[in-house]
CSV table of C-alpha atoms and ligand atoms in Angstrom, one decimal:
chain,number,residue,atom,x,y,z
A,230,MET,CA,-15.0,8.8,94.5
A,231,ASN,CA,-14.9,5.1,93.9
A,232,GLU,CA,-14.2,4.2,97.5
A,233,THR,CA,-16.1,1.5,99.1
A,234,ILE,CA,-19.0,2.3,101.3
A,235,PRO,CA,-18.3,1.2,104.9
A,236,GLN,CA,-20.5,-1.8,105.9
A,237,LEU,CA,-22.9,-1.3,108.8
A,238,LEU,CA,-23.6,-4.8,110.2
A,239,SER,CA,-25.9,-3.9,113.0
A,240,TYR,CA,-28.2,-1.0,113.8
A,241,ASP,CA,-27.9,-1.0,117.6
A,242,ASP,CA,-26.7,2.1,119.3
A,243,PRO,CA,-23.1,1.0,120.0
A,244,SER,CA,-22.6,-0.1,116.4
A,245,LEU,CA,-23.9,3.3,115.1
A,246,GLU,CA,-21.8,5.1,117.6
A,247,ALA,CA,-18.7,3.3,116.4
A,248,ALA,CA,-19.5,3.7,112.7
A,249,PHE,CA,-20.1,7.4,112.9
A,250,ALA,CA,-17.1,8.0,115.0
A,251,THR,CA,-15.0,6.4,112.2
A,252,LEU,CA,-16.7,8.7,109.7
A,253,ALA,CA,-16.1,11.8,111.9
A,254,ASP,CA,-12.4,10.8,112.2
A,255,GLU,CA,-12.2,10.5,108.4
A,256,VAL,CA,-13.6,14.0,108.0
A,257,ARG,CA,-11.3,15.4,110.6
A,258,THR,CA,-8.2,13.8,109.0
A,259,GLU,CA,-9.2,15.1,105.6
A,260,THR,CA,-9.9,18.7,106.8
A,261,SER,CA,-6.4,18.9,108.3
A,262,SER,CA,-4.6,17.5,105.2
A,263,GLN,CA,-6.9,18.7,102.4
A,264,ARG,CA,-5.6,21.8,100.7
A,265,ASP,CA,-8.5,22.3,98.3
A,266,ALA,CA,-11.7,23.0,100.1
A,267,GLU,CA,-13.8,22.5,96.9
A,268,VAL,CA,-12.4,19.0,96.3
A,269,PHE,CA,-13.2,18.2,99.9
A,270,ARG,CA,-16.7,19.6,99.6
A,271,LEU,CA,-17.5,17.6,96.4
A,272,ARG,CA,-16.1,14.5,97.9
A,273,TRP,CA,-18.4,14.6,100.9
A,274,LEU,CA,-21.4,16.8,99.9
A,275,GLY,CA,-21.5,16.2,96.0
A,276,ARG,CA,-25.1,15.9,95.0
A,277,LYS,CA,-24.7,12.7,92.9
A,278,GLN,CA,-21.5,11.0,94.0
A,279,GLY,CA,-20.9,12.7,97.4
A,280,ARG,CA,-19.8,10.3,100.1
A,281,LEU,CA,-22.5,11.4,102.5
A,282,LYS,CA,-25.2,10.7,100.0
A,283,LEU,CA,-23.8,7.3,99.0
A,284,ILE,CA,-23.4,6.1,102.6
A,285,SER,CA,-26.7,7.4,103.8
A,286,GLU,CA,-28.5,5.7,100.9
A,287,ALA,CA,-26.7,2.4,101.5
A,288,TRP,CA,-27.3,2.4,105.2
A,289,LEU,CA,-30.9,3.7,105.2
A,290,LYS,CA,-31.9,1.2,102.5
A,291,SER,CA,-31.3,-1.8,104.7
A,292,ALA,CA,-32.2,-0.1,108.0
A,293,PRO,CA,-35.1,-1.4,110.1
A,294,ALA,CA,-37.8,1.1,110.6
A,295,GLU,CA,-36.9,2.0,114.2
A,296,ALA,CA,-33.3,2.7,113.3
A,297,ARG,CA,-34.1,5.3,110.6
A,298,LYS,CA,-34.6,8.2,113.0
A,299,PRO,CA,-31.3,7.7,115.0
A,300,LEU,CA,-29.5,7.2,111.6
A,301,GLY,CA,-31.0,10.4,110.3
A,302,ILE,CA,-29.9,12.4,113.3
A,303,ARG,CA,-26.4,11.1,113.1
A,304,PHE,CA,-26.1,11.9,109.4
A,305,ASN,CA,-27.3,15.4,110.1
A,306,GLN,CA,-24.6,15.8,112.8
A,307,LEU,CA,-22.0,14.5,110.4
A,308,LYS,CA,-23.2,16.9,107.7
A,309,GLN,CA,-22.9,19.8,110.2
A,310,GLN,CA,-19.4,18.7,111.0
A,311,ILE,CA,-18.4,18.8,107.3
A,312,GLU,CA,-20.1,22.2,106.7
A,313,ALA,CA,-18.4,23.6,109.8
A,314,ALA,CA,-15.0,22.4,108.4
A,315,LEU,CA,-15.8,24.1,105.1
A,316,VAL,CA,-16.8,27.4,106.8
A,317,ALA,CA,-13.5,27.3,108.7
A,318,ALA,CA,-11.6,26.6,105.5
A,319,ALA,CA,-13.2,29.6,103.8
A,320,ALA,CA,-12.5,31.9,106.7
A,321,ALA,CA,-8.8,30.9,106.8
A,322,PRO,CA,-6.7,33.0,104.6
A,323,PRO,CA,-5.6,31.1,101.5
A,324,VAL,CA,-2.1,29.9,102.3
A,325,THR,CA,-0.2,30.4,99.1
A,326,SER,CA,-1.4,33.7,97.7
A,327,ALA,CA,-1.3,35.4,101.0
A,328,LYS,CA,2.3,34.6,101.5
A,329,ALA,CA,3.4,35.2,97.8
A,330,GLY,CA,1.3,38.2,96.8
A,331,ILE,CA,1.7,39.1,93.2
A,332,ASP,CA,5.0,38.2,91.8
A,333,ILE,CA,5.7,40.9,89.3
A,334,THR,CA,8.8,39.2,88.0
A,335,LEU,CA,6.7,36.3,86.5
A,336,PRO,CA,6.1,36.5,82.8
A,337,GLY,CA,2.8,38.2,82.0
A,338,MET,CA,-0.1,36.8,80.0
A,339,VAL,CA,0.9,36.7,76.3
A,340,ARG,CA,-1.8,37.9,74.0
A,341,ALA,CA,-0.9,37.0,70.4
A,342,PRO,CA,-1.5,39.8,67.9
A,343,GLY,CA,-4.0,38.9,65.2
A,344,ILE,CA,-2.8,38.0,61.7
A,345,PRO,CA,-4.6,38.1,58.4
A,346,HIS,CA,-6.1,34.7,57.4
A,347,PRO,CA,-3.8,33.0,54.8
A,348,LEU,CA,-6.5,33.3,52.2
A,349,LEU,CA,-7.0,37.0,52.8
A,350,LYS,CA,-3.3,37.5,52.7
A,351,THR,CA,-3.0,35.8,49.3
A,352,MET,CA,-6.0,37.7,48.0
A,353,GLN,CA,-4.4,40.9,49.2
A,354,GLU,CA,-1.2,40.0,47.5
A,355,ILE,CA,-2.9,39.3,44.2
A,356,VAL,CA,-4.9,42.6,44.4
A,357,SER,CA,-1.9,44.6,45.2
A,358,VAL,CA,0.0,43.3,42.2
A,359,PHE,CA,-2.8,44.8,40.0
A,360,HIS,CA,-3.0,48.0,42.1
A,361,ASP,CA,0.6,48.5,41.1
A,362,LEU,CA,-0.5,48.3,37.5
A,363,GLY,CA,-3.1,51.0,38.0
A,364,TYR,CA,-6.2,48.8,38.7
A,365,SER,CA,-8.7,49.8,41.4
A,366,THR,CA,-10.7,47.4,43.5
A,367,ALA,CA,-14.4,46.9,42.8
A,368,LEU,CA,-16.8,44.9,45.0
A,369,GLY,CA,-20.2,43.5,44.5
A,370,PRO,CA,-23.0,41.6,46.3
A,371,GLN,CA,-22.8,37.8,47.0
A,372,VAL,CA,-26.5,37.5,46.4
A,373,GLU,CA,-26.9,38.3,42.7
A,374,THR,CA,-29.6,38.4,40.1
A,375,ASP,CA,-29.6,35.9,37.3
A,376,PHE,CA,-29.0,38.8,34.9
A,377,TYR,CA,-25.7,39.9,36.4
A,378,ASN,CA,-24.4,36.4,37.2
A,379,PHE,CA,-25.4,34.8,33.9
A,380,GLU,CA,-27.5,36.6,31.3
A,381,ALA,CA,-25.3,39.7,30.8
A,382,LEU,CA,-22.2,37.5,30.7
A,383,ASN,CA,-23.6,35.7,27.6
A,384,PHE,CA,-25.0,32.7,29.4
A,385,PRO,CA,-28.6,32.7,27.9
A,386,PRO,CA,-31.4,31.0,29.9
A,387,ASN,CA,-31.2,27.2,29.5
A,388,HIS,CA,-27.7,27.5,27.9
A,389,PRO,CA,-25.6,24.4,28.7
A,390,ALA,CA,-22.7,26.6,29.9
A,391,ARG,CA,-24.8,27.3,33.0
A,392,ASP,CA,-24.4,23.6,33.9
A,393,THR,CA,-20.7,24.1,34.4
A,394,GLN,CA,-21.4,26.2,37.4
A,395,ASP,CA,-23.7,24.3,39.7
A,396,THR,CA,-25.7,27.2,41.2
A,397,LEU,CA,-27.2,27.7,44.6
A,398,VAL,CA,-30.5,29.6,44.0
A,399,LEU,CA,-32.6,31.4,46.6
A,400,ALA,CA,-36.0,30.0,47.4
A,401,ASN,CA,-39.3,31.4,46.3
A,402,GLN,CA,-38.1,33.2,43.1
A,403,GLN,CA,-40.4,31.5,40.6
A,404,ALA,CA,-42.8,34.3,40.4
A,405,LYS,CA,-40.1,36.7,39.2
A,406,PRO,CA,-39.0,37.1,35.6
A,407,SER,CA,-35.9,34.9,35.1
A,408,ARG,CA,-33.4,37.8,34.9
A,409,ASP,CA,-34.5,39.0,38.3
A,410,ARG,CA,-34.3,35.7,40.2
A,411,LEU,CA,-31.8,35.8,43.0
A,412,LEU,CA,-28.9,33.3,43.4
A,413,MET,CA,-25.6,33.1,45.2
A,414,ARG,CA,-23.0,34.4,42.7
A,415,THR,CA,-21.0,31.6,41.2
A,416,HIS,CA,-18.1,33.9,40.2
A,417,THR,CA,-17.0,37.5,40.7
A,418,SER,CA,-17.7,38.3,37.1
A,419,PRO,CA,-21.1,40.0,37.7
A,420,VAL,CA,-19.0,42.8,39.2
A,421,GLN,CA,-17.6,43.4,35.7
A,422,ILE,CA,-21.1,44.1,34.4
A,423,ARG,CA,-22.0,46.3,37.4
A,424,SER,CA,-18.8,48.3,36.9
A,425,MET,CA,-19.3,48.8,33.2
A,426,ILE,CA,-22.9,49.9,33.6
A,427,ALA,CA,-21.8,52.4,36.1
A,428,GLN,CA,-18.6,53.7,34.4
A,429,ALA,CA,-17.6,54.4,30.8
A,430,PRO,CA,-14.1,53.2,29.6
A,431,PRO,CA,-11.3,53.3,30.3
A,432,ILE,CA,-11.9,50.8,33.1
A,433,ARG,CA,-9.3,48.8,35.0
A,434,ILE,CA,-10.7,46.9,38.0
A,435,VAL,CA,-9.7,44.0,40.1
A,436,VAL,CA,-12.5,42.2,41.9
A,437,PRO,CA,-11.7,40.0,45.0
A,438,GLY,CA,-14.6,38.2,46.7
A,439,LYS,CA,-16.4,35.1,47.9
A,440,VAL,CA,-18.3,32.9,45.5
A,441,HIS,CA,-20.7,30.0,45.9
A,442,ARG,CA,-21.3,26.7,44.1
A,443,ASN,CA,-23.2,23.6,44.8
A,444,ASP,CA,-20.1,21.5,44.8
A,445,ALA,CA,-19.4,18.7,47.2
A,446,ALA,CA,-16.4,19.5,49.4
A,447,ASP,CA,-13.3,17.4,48.8
A,448,ALA,CA,-9.5,17.9,49.0
A,449,THR,CA,-9.6,20.7,46.4
A,450,HIS,CA,-13.2,21.9,46.3
A,451,SER,CA,-15.4,23.8,48.6
A,452,PRO,CA,-18.9,25.1,48.1
A,453,VAL,CA,-17.7,28.5,49.2
A,454,PHE,CA,-14.4,29.8,47.8
A,455,HIS,CA,-12.7,33.0,46.7
A,456,GLN,CA,-11.8,34.5,43.4
A,457,VAL,CA,-10.0,37.5,42.1
A,458,GLU,CA,-11.2,38.7,38.8
A,459,GLY,CA,-9.8,41.5,36.6
A,460,LEU,CA,-11.2,43.6,33.8
A,461,CYS,CA,-9.6,46.1,31.5
A,462,VAL,CA,-11.5,48.0,28.8
A,463,ASP,CA,-10.0,50.8,26.7
A,464,THR,CA,-9.2,51.6,23.1
A,465,ASN,CA,-6.7,49.4,21.4
A,466,ILE,CA,-6.6,46.7,24.1
A,467,THR,CA,-5.3,43.5,22.4
A,468,PHE,CA,-4.5,39.9,23.4
A,469,SER,CA,-0.9,41.0,23.7
A,470,ASP,CA,-1.8,43.3,26.5
A,471,LEU,CA,-3.6,40.5,28.2
A,472,LYS,CA,-0.6,38.2,27.9
A,473,GLY,CA,1.8,40.8,29.1
A,474,THR,CA,-0.3,41.8,32.0
A,475,LEU,CA,-0.8,38.2,33.3
A,476,ASP,CA,2.8,37.3,32.6
A,477,TYR,CA,3.9,40.3,34.7
A,478,ALA,CA,1.4,39.4,37.5
A,479,MET,CA,2.5,35.8,37.7
A,480,LYS,CA,6.1,36.8,37.9
A,481,ALA,CA,5.2,39.3,40.6
A,482,LEU,CA,3.3,36.6,42.6
A,483,PHE,CA,5.6,33.5,42.1
A,484,GLY,CA,9.0,34.9,41.2
A,485,SER,CA,10.7,36.4,38.2
A,486,GLY,CA,11.8,32.9,36.9
A,487,VAL,CA,8.2,31.8,36.3
A,488,LYS,CA,7.1,31.3,32.7
A,489,THR,CA,3.6,31.5,31.4
A,490,ARG,CA,1.8,29.8,28.5
A,491,PHE,CA,-1.7,30.2,27.1
A,492,PHE,CA,-4.0,27.5,25.8
A,493,PRO,CA,-7.3,27.9,23.9
A,494,SER,CA,-10.3,27.5,26.2
A,495,PHE,CA,-13.9,28.5,26.4
A,496,PHE,CA,-15.8,30.9,28.6
A,497,PRO,CA,-19.2,32.4,27.4
A,498,PHE,CA,-18.1,36.0,28.3
A,499,THR,CA,-14.7,36.0,26.5
A,500,GLU,CA,-13.8,35.3,22.9
A,501,PRO,CA,-11.1,34.1,22.3
A,502,SER,CA,-10.6,32.5,25.7
A,503,ALA,CA,-7.5,30.9,27.2
A,504,ASP,CA,-6.3,28.9,30.2
A,505,VAL,CA,-3.0,30.1,31.6
A,506,GLN,CA,-0.4,27.8,33.0
A,507,ILE,CA,2.8,28.8,34.8
A,508,SER,CA,6.0,26.8,34.9
A,509,CYS,CA,6.0,24.6,38.0
A,510,ILE,CA,7.4,26.6,40.9
A,511,PHE,CA,8.4,23.4,42.7
A,512,CYS,CA,10.6,21.8,40.0
A,513,ALA,CA,11.2,24.9,37.8
A,514,GLY,CA,9.6,23.0,34.9
A,515,MET,CA,11.6,19.8,35.3
A,516,GLY,CA,8.6,17.7,36.2
A,517,CYS,CA,7.6,16.6,39.7
A,518,ARG,CA,4.6,15.1,41.7
A,519,LYS,CA,3.0,18.5,42.2
A,520,CYS,CA,2.8,19.2,38.5
A,521,LYS,CA,2.1,15.6,37.6
A,522,GLN,CA,5.5,15.5,35.8
A,523,SER,CA,4.3,18.0,33.2
A,524,GLY,CA,6.4,20.9,34.4
A,525,TRP,CA,3.3,23.2,34.3
A,526,ILE,CA,0.6,24.2,36.7
A,527,GLU,CA,-2.8,25.5,35.4
A,528,LEU,CA,-3.7,28.6,37.3
A,529,LEU,CA,-6.3,30.9,35.7
A,530,GLY,CA,-8.7,31.6,32.9
A,531,CYS,CA,-8.9,34.7,30.7
A,532,GLY,CA,-9.8,36.1,27.4
A,533,MET,CA,-10.9,39.1,25.3
A,534,VAL,CA,-14.3,40.5,26.4
A,535,ASP,CA,-17.0,39.0,24.2
A,536,PRO,CA,-18.9,41.7,22.2
A,537,ALA,CA,-22.1,40.1,23.4
A,538,VAL,CA,-21.1,41.3,26.9
A,539,PHE,CA,-20.6,44.8,25.7
A,540,ALA,CA,-24.0,44.6,24.0
A,541,SER,CA,-25.7,43.7,27.3
A,542,VAL,CA,-23.9,46.5,29.1
A,543,THR,CA,-24.9,49.0,26.4
A,544,GLU,CA,-28.6,47.8,26.6
A,545,GLU,CA,-28.6,48.6,30.3
A,546,ARG,CA,-26.7,51.9,29.9
A,547,ARG,CA,-29.2,53.0,27.2
A,548,LYS,CA,-32.0,52.8,29.8
A,549,LEU,CA,-30.4,55.8,31.4
A,550,ASP,CA,-29.0,57.5,28.2
A,551,PRO,CA,-30.6,56.3,25.0
A,552,ALA,CA,-27.6,57.7,23.0
A,553,ASP,CA,-25.0,55.8,25.0
A,554,ASP,CA,-22.3,54.3,22.9
A,555,ALA,CA,-19.4,54.0,25.4
A,556,TYR,CA,-19.0,50.2,25.0
A,557,ASN,CA,-19.3,50.1,21.2
A,558,PRO,CA,-17.1,47.0,20.3
A,559,ALA,CA,-16.0,48.9,17.2
A,560,LYS,CA,-14.4,51.5,19.5
A,561,VAL,CA,-13.3,49.7,22.6
A,562,THR,CA,-11.9,46.3,23.4
A,563,GLY,CA,-11.0,44.6,26.7
A,564,PHE,CA,-9.8,41.6,28.4
A,565,ALA,CA,-10.9,39.8,31.6
A,566,PHE,CA,-9.2,37.2,33.8
A,567,GLY,CA,-10.1,35.2,36.9
A,568,MET,CA,-8.3,33.0,39.4
A,569,GLY,CA,-9.1,31.0,42.4
A,570,VAL,CA,-7.5,32.4,45.6
A,571,GLU,CA,-7.6,29.0,47.4
A,572,ARG,CA,-5.8,27.3,44.5
A,573,ILE,CA,-3.0,30.0,44.5
A,574,ALA,CA,-2.6,29.9,48.3
A,575,MET,CA,-2.4,26.1,48.2
A,576,ILE,CA,0.4,26.3,45.6
A,577,GLN,CA,2.2,29.1,47.5
A,578,HIS,CA,2.2,27.2,50.8
A,579,GLY,CA,2.2,23.6,49.6
A,580,ILE,CA,-1.2,22.9,51.2
A,581,SER,CA,-2.9,19.8,49.9
A,582,GLU,CA,-6.3,20.0,51.7
A,583,ILE,CA,-8.5,23.0,51.0
A,584,GLY,CA,-10.5,22.3,54.3
A,585,HIS,CA,-7.6,23.6,56.4
A,586,PHE,CA,-8.4,27.1,55.4
A,587,TYR,CA,-11.9,26.9,56.9
A,588,SER,CA,-11.2,24.7,59.9
A,589,GLY,CA,-10.2,27.5,62.3
A,590,ASP,CA,-7.5,25.2,63.6
A,591,MET,CA,-4.9,27.4,65.4
A,592,ARG,CA,-2.1,24.8,64.7
A,593,PHE,CA,-2.7,25.5,61.0
A,594,LEU,CA,-3.3,29.2,61.2
A,595,GLU,CA,-0.3,30.0,63.5
A,596,GLN,CA,2.1,28.9,60.7
A,597,PHE,CA,1.2,32.1,58.8
A,598,ALA,CA,1.9,34.4,61.7
B,676,ZN,ZN1,6.8,20.3,39.1
């Protein structure tokens, strides 16, 4: 479209005659050679950059008053010529498709089948390991009350442990008592409380789901991420059961050669608590960049259910049955564990940037098909 506008040096009749004859020739030549009528139409009649508009603007701008009318008439004729050429092009059968028809030997349109998102896939893998151990899946809401997310899990109001989970709270909750205030759950642990209130032991549940924290996004953190949490409560459940269960699960997820080790840790809702490391799956414990030369990768948190949690559950259950004693810590014990799905998926697939999971970039996602 960047062609030069032809110069019109004089506005007398013979000059106009000659200039418009040249334009009419130009249109004729193009209609006979142009295959795409739409390109032709835009080139001449385009509302902003069309040749007809540009030329008429240029010529009319410097035209003496008496030349404007003959110019206008000639531009109209030119426009009619272009429109007639377009009508003719539209009426003519399209050359290629009319000859070729539909070629049924050409490959058809390939519609790729959908695949599970890599995070959902990993989450499902973790869940199914515990299904094999007799656990069932429990789910809960992402918008939680302070009671289920914190208080019942032994995070009293104003307790410093709450600061370790920077919480997104819902607006306009100040009028409510603190335990009823709504927030985005910071972990899947409230589902433990909901399940125990609803069901007497024995209980074996695994809780996959989305959690929210007011964290700045970086290579390994996202304000929204996924956890899988587990809870087992029964008579005679010991720390050995916890160790055996998690050791089995890690071997099922990462291969039978993987070793586990447990370190003392702290969580308000378990006592004692532990962090679990697995031997580095990249270097088999020899030390590499991925494990910062330590040979171990920290993977999850766990512990024995704190009796204070059983006490909160009992308090709620007694609102329905004052004699309820199902979660008496003298009779039952339990363990709980939780892990980040993103972290495990990143280790499984060697992904260094958590943002890839949420980008929707097909180049990334297609690798998991
Ligand atoms: Zn390593």
